[in-house]
Short mmCIF file of C-alpha atoms in Angstrom, two decimals:
data_model
loop_
_atom_site.label_atom_id
_atom_site.label_comp_id
_atom_site.label_asym_id
_atom_site.label_seq_id
_atom_site.Cartn_x
_atom_site.Cartn_y
_atom_site.Cartn_z
CA UNK F 1 50.52 51.55 -2.22
CA UNK F 2 50.42 53.65 0.97
CA UNK F 3 51.34 57.13 2.15
CA UNK F 4 55.07 56.56 2.67
CA UNK F 5 55.92 53.58 0.48
CA UNK F 6 54.85 50.87 -1.94
CA UNK F 7 55.04 47.14 -1.23
CA UNK F 8 55.85 44.68 -4.02
CA UNK F 9 55.89 40.90 -4.10
CA UNK F 10 59.24 39.52 -5.25
CA UNK F 11 61.18 36.27 -5.38
CA UNK F 12 64.65 35.64 -3.99
CA UNK F 13 67.22 33.72 -5.98
CA UNK F 14 66.55 30.67 -3.80
CA UNK F 15 62.85 30.79 -4.82
CA UNK F 16 61.38 32.19 -1.60
CA UNK F 17 58.64 34.83 -1.92
CA UNK F 18 59.28 38.11 -0.11
CA UNK F 19 57.57 41.45 0.36
CA UNK F 20 59.69 44.45 -0.66
CA UNK F 21 58.69 47.79 0.88
CA UNK F 22 60.16 50.70 -1.10
CA UNK F 23 60.03 54.26 0.22
CA UNK F 24 58.96 57.07 -2.11
CA UNK F 25 62.10 59.09 -3.00
CA UNK F 26 60.56 62.49 -2.17
CA UNK F 27 58.65 61.53 0.97
CA UNK F 28 61.20 62.65 3.59
CA UNK F 29 61.16 66.28 2.39
CA UNK F 30 57.35 66.22 2.12
CA UNK F 31 56.95 64.94 5.68
CA UNK F 32 59.20 67.65 7.10
CA UNK F 33 57.35 70.29 5.08
CA UNK F 34 53.96 69.03 6.31
CA UNK F 35 55.13 69.01 9.93
CA UNK F 36 56.39 72.59 9.57
CA UNK F 37 53.04 73.71 8.10
CA UNK F 38 51.10 71.93 10.86
CA UNK F 39 53.29 73.53 13.53
CA UNK F 40 52.49 77.01 12.15
CA UNK F 41 48.77 76.17 11.91
CA UNK F 42 48.56 74.78 15.45
CA UNK F 43 50.37 77.84 16.84
CA UNK F 44 47.74 80.02 15.16
CA UNK F 45 44.96 77.91 16.71
CA UNK F 46 46.62 78.36 20.11
CA UNK F 47 46.57 82.14 19.70
CA UNK F 48 42.87 82.17 18.76
CA UNK F 49 41.76 79.50 21.25
CA UNK F 50 43.88 80.04 24.36
CA UNK F 51 42.63 76.92 26.13
CA UNK F 52 43.14 74.60 23.17
CA UNK F 53 46.79 73.50 22.92
CA UNK F 54 47.54 71.22 19.96
CA UNK F 55 51.34 71.56 20.15
CA UNK F 56 51.82 68.26 22.06
CA UNK F 57 50.40 66.50 18.98
CA UNK F 58 53.12 68.09 16.85
CA UNK F 59 55.70 66.99 19.39
CA UNK F 60 54.47 63.40 19.14
CA UNK F 61 54.35 63.47 15.33
CA UNK F 62 57.79 65.08 15.08
CA UNK F 63 59.23 62.34 17.29
CA UNK F 64 57.66 59.36 15.50
CA UNK F 65 57.39 60.33 11.83
CA UNK F 66 61.18 60.36 11.23
CA UNK F 67 61.34 56.87 12.80
CA UNK F 68 58.65 55.67 10.38
CA UNK F 69 60.93 56.79 7.53
CA UNK F 70 63.76 54.58 8.82
CA UNK F 71 62.99 51.05 7.67
CA UNK F 72 65.88 49.64 9.71
CA UNK F 73 64.09 50.94 12.80
CA UNK F 74 60.91 49.27 11.55
CA UNK F 75 62.74 45.97 11.18
CA UNK F 76 64.06 46.23 14.75
CA UNK F 77 60.51 46.93 16.00
CA UNK F 78 59.21 43.87 14.15
CA UNK F 79 61.84 41.57 15.63
CA UNK F 80 61.27 42.95 19.12
CA UNK F 81 57.54 42.21 19.00
CA UNK F 82 58.18 38.84 17.35
CA UNK F 83 60.23 37.98 20.45
CA UNK F 84 57.19 38.61 22.66
CA UNK F 85 55.24 35.97 20.70
CA UNK F 86 57.85 33.21 20.84
CA UNK F 87 56.23 29.97 21.88
CA UNK F 88 52.79 30.98 20.56
CA UNK F 89 51.58 29.25 17.41
CA UNK F 90 48.65 31.67 17.02
CA UNK F 91 50.72 34.89 16.68
CA UNK F 92 53.36 35.68 14.07
CA UNK F 93 55.52 38.45 12.60
CA UNK F 94 57.18 37.99 9.15
CA UNK F 95 60.93 37.47 9.27
CA UNK F 96 63.11 40.42 8.19
CA UNK F 97 65.84 39.82 5.59
CA UNK F 98 68.56 42.12 6.93
CA UNK F 99 71.02 41.42 4.12
CA UNK F 100 68.58 43.11 1.70
CA UNK F 101 67.20 45.83 4.01
CA UNK F 102 68.28 49.49 4.15
CA UNK F 103 66.79 52.66 5.66
CA UNK F 104 64.58 53.03 2.54
CA UNK F 105 64.00 49.40 1.49
CA UNK F 106 62.60 46.71 3.79
CA UNK F 107 62.49 43.05 2.75
CA UNK F 108 60.52 40.49 4.75
CA UNK F 109 58.88 37.11 4.24
CA UNK F 110 55.76 37.29 2.08
CA UNK F 111 52.62 36.17 3.91
CA UNK F 112 49.41 35.38 2.09
CA UNK F 113 46.44 35.22 4.43
CA UNK F 114 42.96 36.57 5.09
CA UNK F 115 42.38 40.21 5.97
CA UNK F 116 41.32 40.26 9.62
CA UNK F 117 38.20 42.32 8.84
CA UNK F 118 36.95 39.88 6.15
CA UNK F 119 34.54 37.95 8.37
CA UNK F 120 32.96 35.90 5.57
CA UNK F 121 36.36 34.74 4.30
CA UNK F 122 37.38 33.78 7.83
CA UNK F 123 34.23 31.72 8.30
CA UNK F 124 34.67 30.03 4.90
CA UNK F 125 38.15 28.99 6.02
CA UNK F 126 36.69 27.46 9.18
CA UNK F 127 38.02 30.24 11.43
CA UNK F 128 35.84 31.51 14.26
CA UNK F 129 36.06 35.36 14.31
CA UNK F 130 35.60 35.46 18.09
CA UNK F 131 38.71 33.31 18.57
CA UNK F 132 40.68 35.66 16.31
CA UNK F 133 39.49 38.60 18.41
CA UNK F 134 40.55 36.79 21.58
CA UNK F 135 44.02 36.20 20.15
CA UNK F 136 44.33 39.84 19.08
CA UNK F 137 43.28 41.10 22.53
CA UNK F 138 45.79 38.80 24.22
CA UNK F 139 48.51 40.04 21.85
CA UNK F 140 47.85 43.68 22.73
CA UNK F 141 47.57 42.99 26.47
CA UNK F 142 50.95 41.26 26.25
CA UNK F 143 52.51 44.16 24.34
CA UNK F 144 51.00 47.07 26.28
CA UNK F 145 50.62 45.78 29.83
CA UNK F 146 53.50 43.29 30.11
CA UNK F 147 56.23 44.42 27.71
CA UNK F 148 55.43 48.14 27.46
CA UNK F 149 56.10 48.23 23.71
CA UNK F 150 53.45 47.77 21.06
CA UNK F 151 52.53 47.79 17.37
CA UNK F 152 50.74 51.15 17.15
CA UNK F 153 49.08 50.95 13.72
CA UNK F 154 46.54 48.08 13.99
CA UNK F 155 44.26 48.87 11.05
CA UNK F 156 42.89 45.87 9.07
CA UNK F 157 45.50 46.26 6.32
CA UNK F 158 48.22 45.47 8.86
CA UNK F 159 46.56 42.39 10.39
CA UNK F 160 46.13 39.08 8.58
CA UNK F 161 44.95 35.62 9.58
CA UNK F 162 46.47 32.35 8.39
CA UNK F 163 44.07 29.36 8.36
CA UNK F 164 44.74 26.46 10.75
CA UNK F 165 47.43 24.07 9.55
CA UNK F 166 48.02 20.41 10.18
CA UNK F 167 48.68 18.84 13.60
CA UNK F 168 45.91 20.89 15.26
CA UNK F 169 47.74 24.18 14.66
CA UNK F 170 45.42 27.13 15.41
CA UNK F 171 44.61 30.04 13.12
CA UNK F 172 47.47 32.55 13.25
CA UNK F 173 47.17 36.33 13.54
CA UNK F 174 50.00 37.99 11.59
CA UNK F 175 51.18 41.52 12.40
CA UNK F 176 52.49 43.60 9.47
CA UNK F 177 54.11 47.05 9.20
CA UNK F 178 55.95 48.09 12.36
CA UNK F 179 56.81 51.61 11.20
CA UNK F 180 54.71 52.99 14.04
CA UNK F 181 55.48 51.46 17.44
CA UNK F 182 55.34 52.96 20.91
CA UNK F 183 57.27 52.49 24.15
CA UNK F 184 55.34 52.89 27.41
CA UNK F 185 56.96 53.60 30.81
CA UNK F 186 56.01 51.27 33.70
CA UNK F 187 53.85 53.95 35.39
CA UNK F 188 51.79 54.31 32.21
CA UNK F 189 51.17 50.55 32.08
CA UNK F 190 50.03 50.55 35.71
CA UNK F 191 47.63 53.46 35.13
CA UNK F 192 46.22 51.69 32.06
CA UNK F 193 45.40 48.64 34.19
CA UNK F 194 43.82 50.90 36.82
CA UNK F 195 41.70 52.60 34.15
CA UNK F 196 40.53 49.26 32.72
CA UNK F 197 39.61 47.99 36.19
CA UNK F 198 37.70 51.18 37.01
CA UNK F 199 35.91 51.00 33.64
CA UNK F 200 34.77 47.42 34.26
CA UNK F 201 33.57 48.33 37.77
CA UNK F 202 31.80 51.49 36.60
CA UNK F 203 33.85 53.64 39.02
CA UNK F 204 33.86 57.07 37.35
CA UNK F 205 36.06 58.73 39.98
CA UNK F 206 38.75 56.03 39.71
CA UNK F 207 38.56 56.26 35.90
CA UNK F 208 39.17 60.00 36.13
CA UNK F 209 42.13 59.54 38.48
CA UNK F 210 43.69 56.95 36.16
CA UNK F 211 43.23 59.21 33.14
CA UNK F 212 44.93 62.09 34.96
CA UNK F 213 47.87 59.79 35.80
CA UNK F 214 48.03 58.84 32.11
CA UNK F 215 48.41 62.52 31.20
CA UNK F 216 44.89 63.32 29.95
CA UNK F 217 43.84 66.90 30.61
CA UNK F 218 40.64 68.85 30.03
#
């Protein structure tokens, strides 16, 4: 059970297990009401604190929250990122069942693995946490710096690990829940690389310049 929907385990007529994500019936109206209340609150803050503008946050939320309520959009996001990982046995995205999916119901393959934050369970399964971290970092570098589109909700509930299989298959990091995804323009990707390089070199001035290019303001 989460803020926008519930997820249930189910079985298809052919016996396959699937995860069924069902949106709360009243959530769309509640989201629009909350955004309206936040907009009024942030405007009031802007009047009191002239140098503290929170309205861009409302703009970002207003753009992305309606997309999170469209499960067809979520399915498209999932398949797009799955395409980035083709050819990698250590990264996976559950398959979407489009014949059973609508804007308010999303059906995908059911995956039973280990929560990525459960270090003891990973070690009991013979999985080295540092290798999982390496895989996760590579996945995000691929999404953000190469493809410019990424899974933007990477909390532990949305990341699972499947133990190594036969034939020397590695442990697999599984990405779940693509309701929140973000597209980055090429200039943003370049500035992100510049910031990372400046951070590693300890160059404060270059870090500042990269942050300004990324749109950070003080």
